[in-house]
Coordinates of C-alpha atoms in Angstrom, one line a residue:
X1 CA 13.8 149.1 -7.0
X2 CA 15.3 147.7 -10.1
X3 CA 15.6 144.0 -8.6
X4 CA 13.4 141.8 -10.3
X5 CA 11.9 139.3 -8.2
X6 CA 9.2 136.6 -9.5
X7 CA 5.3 137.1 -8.6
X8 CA 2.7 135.0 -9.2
X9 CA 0.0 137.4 -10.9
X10 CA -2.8 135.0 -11.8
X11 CA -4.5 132.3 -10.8
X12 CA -7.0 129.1 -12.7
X13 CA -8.3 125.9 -11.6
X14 CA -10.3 122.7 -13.2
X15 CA -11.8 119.7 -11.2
X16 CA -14.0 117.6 -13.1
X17 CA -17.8 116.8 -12.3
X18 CA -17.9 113.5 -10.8
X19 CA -17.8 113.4 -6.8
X20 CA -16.4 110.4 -5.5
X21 CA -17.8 110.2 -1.9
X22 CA -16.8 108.0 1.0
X23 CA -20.1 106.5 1.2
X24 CA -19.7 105.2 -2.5
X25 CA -16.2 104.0 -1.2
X26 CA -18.0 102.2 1.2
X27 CA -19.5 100.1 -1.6
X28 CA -16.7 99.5 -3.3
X29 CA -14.1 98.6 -0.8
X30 CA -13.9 97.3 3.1
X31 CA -13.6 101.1 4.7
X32 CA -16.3 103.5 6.1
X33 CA -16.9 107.1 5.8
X34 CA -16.0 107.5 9.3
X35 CA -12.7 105.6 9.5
X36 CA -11.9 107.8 6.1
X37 CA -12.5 111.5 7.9
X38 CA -11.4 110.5 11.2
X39 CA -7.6 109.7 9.6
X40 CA -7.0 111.9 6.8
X41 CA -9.7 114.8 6.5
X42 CA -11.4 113.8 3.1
X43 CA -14.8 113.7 2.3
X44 CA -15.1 113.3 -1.4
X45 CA -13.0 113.9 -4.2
X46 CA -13.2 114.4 -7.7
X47 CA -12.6 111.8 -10.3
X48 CA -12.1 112.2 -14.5
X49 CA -14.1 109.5 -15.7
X50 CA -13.9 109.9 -19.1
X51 CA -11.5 107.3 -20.6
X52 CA -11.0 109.1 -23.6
X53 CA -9.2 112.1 -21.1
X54 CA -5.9 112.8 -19.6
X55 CA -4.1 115.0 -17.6
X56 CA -4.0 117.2 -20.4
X57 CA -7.6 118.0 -20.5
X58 CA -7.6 119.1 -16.8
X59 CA -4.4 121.0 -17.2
X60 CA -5.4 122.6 -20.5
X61 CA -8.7 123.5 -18.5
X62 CA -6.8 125.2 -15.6
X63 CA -4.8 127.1 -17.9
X64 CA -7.8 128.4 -20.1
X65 CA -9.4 129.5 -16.7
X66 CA -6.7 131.4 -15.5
X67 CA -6.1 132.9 -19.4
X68 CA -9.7 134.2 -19.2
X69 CA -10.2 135.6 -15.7
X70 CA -6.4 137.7 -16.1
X71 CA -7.8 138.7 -20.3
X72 CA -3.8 137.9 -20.9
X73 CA -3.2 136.4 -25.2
X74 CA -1.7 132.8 -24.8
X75 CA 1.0 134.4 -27.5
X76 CA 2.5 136.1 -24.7
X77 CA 3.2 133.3 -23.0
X78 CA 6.9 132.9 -23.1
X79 CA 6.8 129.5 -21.9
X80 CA 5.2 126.4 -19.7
X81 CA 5.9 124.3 -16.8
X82 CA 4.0 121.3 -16.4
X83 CA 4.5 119.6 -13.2
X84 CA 3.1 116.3 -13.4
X85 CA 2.8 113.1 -11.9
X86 CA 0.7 111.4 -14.4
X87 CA 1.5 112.3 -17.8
X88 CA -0.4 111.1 -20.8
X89 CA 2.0 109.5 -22.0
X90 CA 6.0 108.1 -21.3
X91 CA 7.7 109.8 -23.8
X92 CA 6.0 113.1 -25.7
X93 CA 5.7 115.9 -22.9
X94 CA 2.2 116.9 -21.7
X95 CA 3.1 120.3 -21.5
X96 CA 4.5 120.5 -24.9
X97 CA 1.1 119.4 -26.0
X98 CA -1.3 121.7 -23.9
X99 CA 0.8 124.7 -24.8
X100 CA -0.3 124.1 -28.6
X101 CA -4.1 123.6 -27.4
X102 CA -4.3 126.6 -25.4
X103 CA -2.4 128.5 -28.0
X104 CA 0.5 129.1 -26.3
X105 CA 2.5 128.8 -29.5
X106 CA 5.4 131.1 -28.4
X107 CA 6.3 129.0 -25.4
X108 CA 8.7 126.6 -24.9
X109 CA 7.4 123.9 -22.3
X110 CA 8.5 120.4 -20.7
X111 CA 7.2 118.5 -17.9
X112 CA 8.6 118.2 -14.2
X113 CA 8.0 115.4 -12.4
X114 CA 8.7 115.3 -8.3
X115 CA 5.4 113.6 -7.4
X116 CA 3.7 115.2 -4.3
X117 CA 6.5 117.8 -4.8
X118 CA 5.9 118.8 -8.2
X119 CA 4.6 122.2 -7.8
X120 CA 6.7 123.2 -5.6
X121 CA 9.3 122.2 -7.3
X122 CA 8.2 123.9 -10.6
X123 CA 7.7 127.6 -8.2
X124 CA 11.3 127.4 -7.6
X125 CA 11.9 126.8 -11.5
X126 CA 9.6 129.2 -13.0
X127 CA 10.7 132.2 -10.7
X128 CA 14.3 131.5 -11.4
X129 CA 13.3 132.1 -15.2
X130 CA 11.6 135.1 -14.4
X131 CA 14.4 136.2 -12.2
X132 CA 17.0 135.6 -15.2
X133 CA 15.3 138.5 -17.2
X134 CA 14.8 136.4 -19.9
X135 CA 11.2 135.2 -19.5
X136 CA 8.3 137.4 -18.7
X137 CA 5.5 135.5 -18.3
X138 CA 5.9 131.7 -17.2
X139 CA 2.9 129.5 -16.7
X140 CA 3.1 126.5 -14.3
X141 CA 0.0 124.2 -14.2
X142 CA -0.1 121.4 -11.5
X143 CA -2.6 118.6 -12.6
X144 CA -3.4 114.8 -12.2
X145 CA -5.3 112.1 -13.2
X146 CA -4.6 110.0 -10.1
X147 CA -7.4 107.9 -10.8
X148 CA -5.7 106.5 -14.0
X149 CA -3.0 104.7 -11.7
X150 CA -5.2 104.2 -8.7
X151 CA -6.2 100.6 -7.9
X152 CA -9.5 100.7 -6.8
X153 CA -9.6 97.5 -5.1
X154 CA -7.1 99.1 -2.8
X155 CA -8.3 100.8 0.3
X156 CA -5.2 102.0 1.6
X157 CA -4.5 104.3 -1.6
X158 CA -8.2 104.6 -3.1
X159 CA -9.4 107.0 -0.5
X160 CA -7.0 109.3 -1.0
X161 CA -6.5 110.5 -4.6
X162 CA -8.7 112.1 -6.8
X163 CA -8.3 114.4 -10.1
X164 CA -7.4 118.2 -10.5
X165 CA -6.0 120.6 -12.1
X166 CA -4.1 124.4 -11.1
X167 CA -2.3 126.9 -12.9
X168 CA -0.5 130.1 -12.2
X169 CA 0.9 132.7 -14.1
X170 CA 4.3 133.9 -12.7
X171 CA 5.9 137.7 -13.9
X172 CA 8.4 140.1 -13.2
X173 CA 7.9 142.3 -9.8
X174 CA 10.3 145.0 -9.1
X175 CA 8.5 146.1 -5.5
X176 CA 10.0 143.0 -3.6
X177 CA 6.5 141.2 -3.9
X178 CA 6.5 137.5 -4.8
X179 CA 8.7 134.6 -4.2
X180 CA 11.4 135.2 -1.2
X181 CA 12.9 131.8 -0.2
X182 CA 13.1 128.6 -0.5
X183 CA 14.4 125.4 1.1
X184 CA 14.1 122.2 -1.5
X185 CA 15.3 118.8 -0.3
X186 CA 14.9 115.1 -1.8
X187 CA 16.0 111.7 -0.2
X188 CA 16.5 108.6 -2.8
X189 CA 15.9 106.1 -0.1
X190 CA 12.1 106.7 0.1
X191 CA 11.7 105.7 -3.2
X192 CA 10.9 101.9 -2.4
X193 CA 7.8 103.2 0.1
X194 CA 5.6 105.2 -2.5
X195 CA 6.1 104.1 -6.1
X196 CA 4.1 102.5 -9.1
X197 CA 6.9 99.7 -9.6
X198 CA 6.8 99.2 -13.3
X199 CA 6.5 100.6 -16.3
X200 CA 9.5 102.3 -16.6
X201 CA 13.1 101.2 -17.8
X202 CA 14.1 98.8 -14.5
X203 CA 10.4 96.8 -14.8
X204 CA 9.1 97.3 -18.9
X205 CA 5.6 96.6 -19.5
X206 CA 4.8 92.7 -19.6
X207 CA 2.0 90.5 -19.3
X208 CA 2.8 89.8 -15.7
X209 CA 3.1 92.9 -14.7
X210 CA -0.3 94.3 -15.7
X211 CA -1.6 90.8 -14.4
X212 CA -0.1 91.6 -11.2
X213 CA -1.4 95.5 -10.8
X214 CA 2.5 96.5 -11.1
X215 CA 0.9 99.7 -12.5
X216 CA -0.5 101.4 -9.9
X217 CA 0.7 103.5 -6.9
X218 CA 1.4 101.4 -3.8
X219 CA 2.8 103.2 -0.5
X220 CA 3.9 101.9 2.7
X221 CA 1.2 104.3 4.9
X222 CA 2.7 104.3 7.9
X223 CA 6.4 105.2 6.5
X224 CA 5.2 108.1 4.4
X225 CA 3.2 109.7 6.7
X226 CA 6.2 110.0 9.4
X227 CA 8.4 111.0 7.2
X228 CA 5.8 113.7 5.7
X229 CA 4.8 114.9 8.8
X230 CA 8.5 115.2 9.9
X231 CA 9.9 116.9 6.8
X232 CA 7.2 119.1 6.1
X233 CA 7.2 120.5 9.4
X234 CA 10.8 121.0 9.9
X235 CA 10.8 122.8 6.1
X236 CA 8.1 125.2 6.8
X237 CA 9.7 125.5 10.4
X238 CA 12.9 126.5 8.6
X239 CA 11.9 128.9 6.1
X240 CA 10.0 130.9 9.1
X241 CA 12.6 131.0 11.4
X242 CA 15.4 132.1 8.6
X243 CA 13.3 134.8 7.1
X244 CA 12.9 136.1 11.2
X245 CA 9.4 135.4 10.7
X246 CA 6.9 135.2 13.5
X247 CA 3.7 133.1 13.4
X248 CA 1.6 136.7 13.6
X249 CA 4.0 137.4 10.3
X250 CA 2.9 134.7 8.5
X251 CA -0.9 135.2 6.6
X252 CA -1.3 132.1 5.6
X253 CA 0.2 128.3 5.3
X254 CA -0.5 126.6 1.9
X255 CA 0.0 123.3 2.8
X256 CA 0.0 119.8 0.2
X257 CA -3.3 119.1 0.8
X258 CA -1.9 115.0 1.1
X259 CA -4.0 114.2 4.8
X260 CA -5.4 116.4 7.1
X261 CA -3.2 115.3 10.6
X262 CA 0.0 115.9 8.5
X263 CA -1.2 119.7 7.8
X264 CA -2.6 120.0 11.6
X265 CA 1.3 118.8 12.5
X266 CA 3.0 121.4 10.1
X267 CA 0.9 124.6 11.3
X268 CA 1.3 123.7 14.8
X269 CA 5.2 123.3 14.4
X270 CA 5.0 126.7 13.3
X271 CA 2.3 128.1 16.0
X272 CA 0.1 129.0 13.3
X273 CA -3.9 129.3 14.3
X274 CA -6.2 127.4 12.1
X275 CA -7.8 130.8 10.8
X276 CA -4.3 130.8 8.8
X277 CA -4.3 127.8 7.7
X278 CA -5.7 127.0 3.6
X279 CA -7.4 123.6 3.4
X280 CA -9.6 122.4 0.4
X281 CA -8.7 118.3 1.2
X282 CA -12.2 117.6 2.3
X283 CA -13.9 118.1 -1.4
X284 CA -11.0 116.9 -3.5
X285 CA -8.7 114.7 -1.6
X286 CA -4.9 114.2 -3.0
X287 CA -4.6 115.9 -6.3
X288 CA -1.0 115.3 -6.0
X289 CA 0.9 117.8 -8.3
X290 CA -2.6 119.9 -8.6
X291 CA -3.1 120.5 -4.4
X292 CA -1.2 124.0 -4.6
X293 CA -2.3 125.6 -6.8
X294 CA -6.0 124.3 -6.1
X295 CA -5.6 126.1 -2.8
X296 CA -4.8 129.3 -4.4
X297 CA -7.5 129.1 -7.3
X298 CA -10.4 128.2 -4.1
X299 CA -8.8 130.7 -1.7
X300 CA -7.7 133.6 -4.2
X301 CA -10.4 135.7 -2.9
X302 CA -8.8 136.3 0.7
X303 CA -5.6 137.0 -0.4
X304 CA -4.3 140.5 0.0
X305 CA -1.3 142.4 -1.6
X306 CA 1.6 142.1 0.7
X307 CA 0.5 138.8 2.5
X308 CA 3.3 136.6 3.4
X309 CA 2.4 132.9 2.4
X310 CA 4.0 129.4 3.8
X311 CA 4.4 126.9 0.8
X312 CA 4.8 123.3 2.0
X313 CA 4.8 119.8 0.0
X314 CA 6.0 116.1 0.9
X315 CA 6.3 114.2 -2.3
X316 CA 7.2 110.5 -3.2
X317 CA 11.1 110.2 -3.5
X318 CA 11.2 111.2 -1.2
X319 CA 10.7 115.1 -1.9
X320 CA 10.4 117.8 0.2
X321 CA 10.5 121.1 0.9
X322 CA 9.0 124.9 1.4
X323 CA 8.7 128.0 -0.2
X324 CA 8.0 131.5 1.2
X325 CA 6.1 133.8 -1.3
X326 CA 4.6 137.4 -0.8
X327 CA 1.6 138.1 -2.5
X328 CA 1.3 140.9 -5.7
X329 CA -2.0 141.6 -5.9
X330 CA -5.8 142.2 -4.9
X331 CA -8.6 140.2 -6.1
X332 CA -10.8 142.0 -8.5

């Protein structure tokens, strides 16, 4: 088979130290640890506290991970997506700047930004590059420092988020393994219910606007969630049912690990038992652009050559959408 399809071939992951619990929530804002699992699955998640550290440091972390378990030389590297929701800065790209610190100095890299949606998002891009011929080995990290736009006096959005990082390593496959389909959609008009409102060109930086925790991510709750549970069940739902997959087909559902009750909706749209189903959202909560691939890096041990894998995702946006990937390889 001289077709080259795009496999992911290694795995890495980062979160940092710190365990933000819900009983210390419970000190810190009007919520309860029961009231916290009971609507979206998390128990703790896992925050960067340094102040001196961004979403670099996780993301450069995730990649030297993955660099080390696969022995592969960062020269190789051909080049780097970095999907992001939190980049260190406005203007110079995050992924320009870890490429240089893990040595990746070969490597052309940029960051993409879809929120929730972001590593999905970047799957699509990276195996497109692979496809091309042009590009043998493409590295896309997924990391956030939620808590650095996080207002912590905010129960509605504090319990949710916490810090990660994931990386995977995507290569030429020419025995059909790896990515297979995809089904990518985005809606402008959710963009007024999950948002940090300034900051950007339309609302610059002011006074007021830090005074006024402009800054930070706000969400209408009971918007997103409908929508997410809609939209990411119809996606996965879709890819399924045009690839003439059943649910025994399917191995496993990767799902944005965003709350619990959305992924229990998506797997039973598609009649998947919970066996199948990949969840880490208890331990780190809402890693945003980092969930993914977090999955993969905790659950890399069960996967087997072959298996046929559900991506799903439900960013702000809105974005949505789902990917279906066969695996390349056996854990070693």
């Amino acid at each position: 088979m001289n077709t080259i399809t795009a496999a992911i071939t290694a795995v890495g992951g980062y979160v940092p130290d710190f365990v933000l619990s819900n009983k210390v929530l419970e000190t810190m804002v009007d919520t309860n640890d029961e009231w916290i699992t009971t609507r979206t699955g998390i128990k703790e998640r896992r925050i960067l506290k340094d102040a001196d550290k961004g979403t670099s440091f996780l993301a450069i972390k995730a990649a030297q991970d993955l660099i080390a378990k696969a022995n592969i030389d960062p020269l190789e590297i051909d080049m780097i997506i970095m999907a992001t929701a939190t980049a260190d800065m406005p203007v110079a790209s995050t992924g320009v700047y870890v490429a240089t610190q893990i040595g990746a100095t070969n490597a052309f890299a940029y960051d993409l930004q879809a929120a929730c949606s972001s590593f999905l998002y970047g799957m699509s891009t990276a195996a497109a590059y692979v496809q091309s011929g042009r590009y043998k080995k493409v590295l896309l990290i997924g990391a956030d420092k939620m808590s650095s736009i996080v207002d912590y006096t905010d129960r509605s959005t504090c319990i949710i988020f916490g810090d990660g990082a994931g990386a995977v390593l995507f290569e030429p496959n020419y025995e059909g393994l790896g990515l297979q389909d995809e089904y990518l959609r985005s809606d402008g008009q959710g963009r007024d219910y999950l948002k940090i409102p300034a900051g950007g060109s339309l609302i610059p930086t002011t006074e007021e606007t830090v005074k006024n925790r402009q800054h930070n991510i706000i969400q209408d709750g009971k918007t997103v969630f409908k929508f997410a549970v809609t939209n990411m069940a119809d996606a996965s739902e879709l890819i399924v049912k045009r690839n003439n997959l059943t649910n025994e087909d399917v191995n496993w559902l990767v799902p944005h690990q965003a709350n619990k009750r959305i992924i229990d909706a998506t797997a039973g749209r598609m009649n998947l038992d919970d066996s199948k189903v990949l969840m880490n959202i208890e331990r780190y909560g809402n890693t945003t652009s980092a969930t993914l691939p977090l999955v993969l890096h905790d659950f890399e041990h069960l996967l087997k050559k072959g298996d046929n894998i559900i991506f799903a995702a439900f960013g702000g946006g809105f974005t949505w959408g789902s990917i279906y990937l066969k695996w390349a390889y056996d854990k070693k």
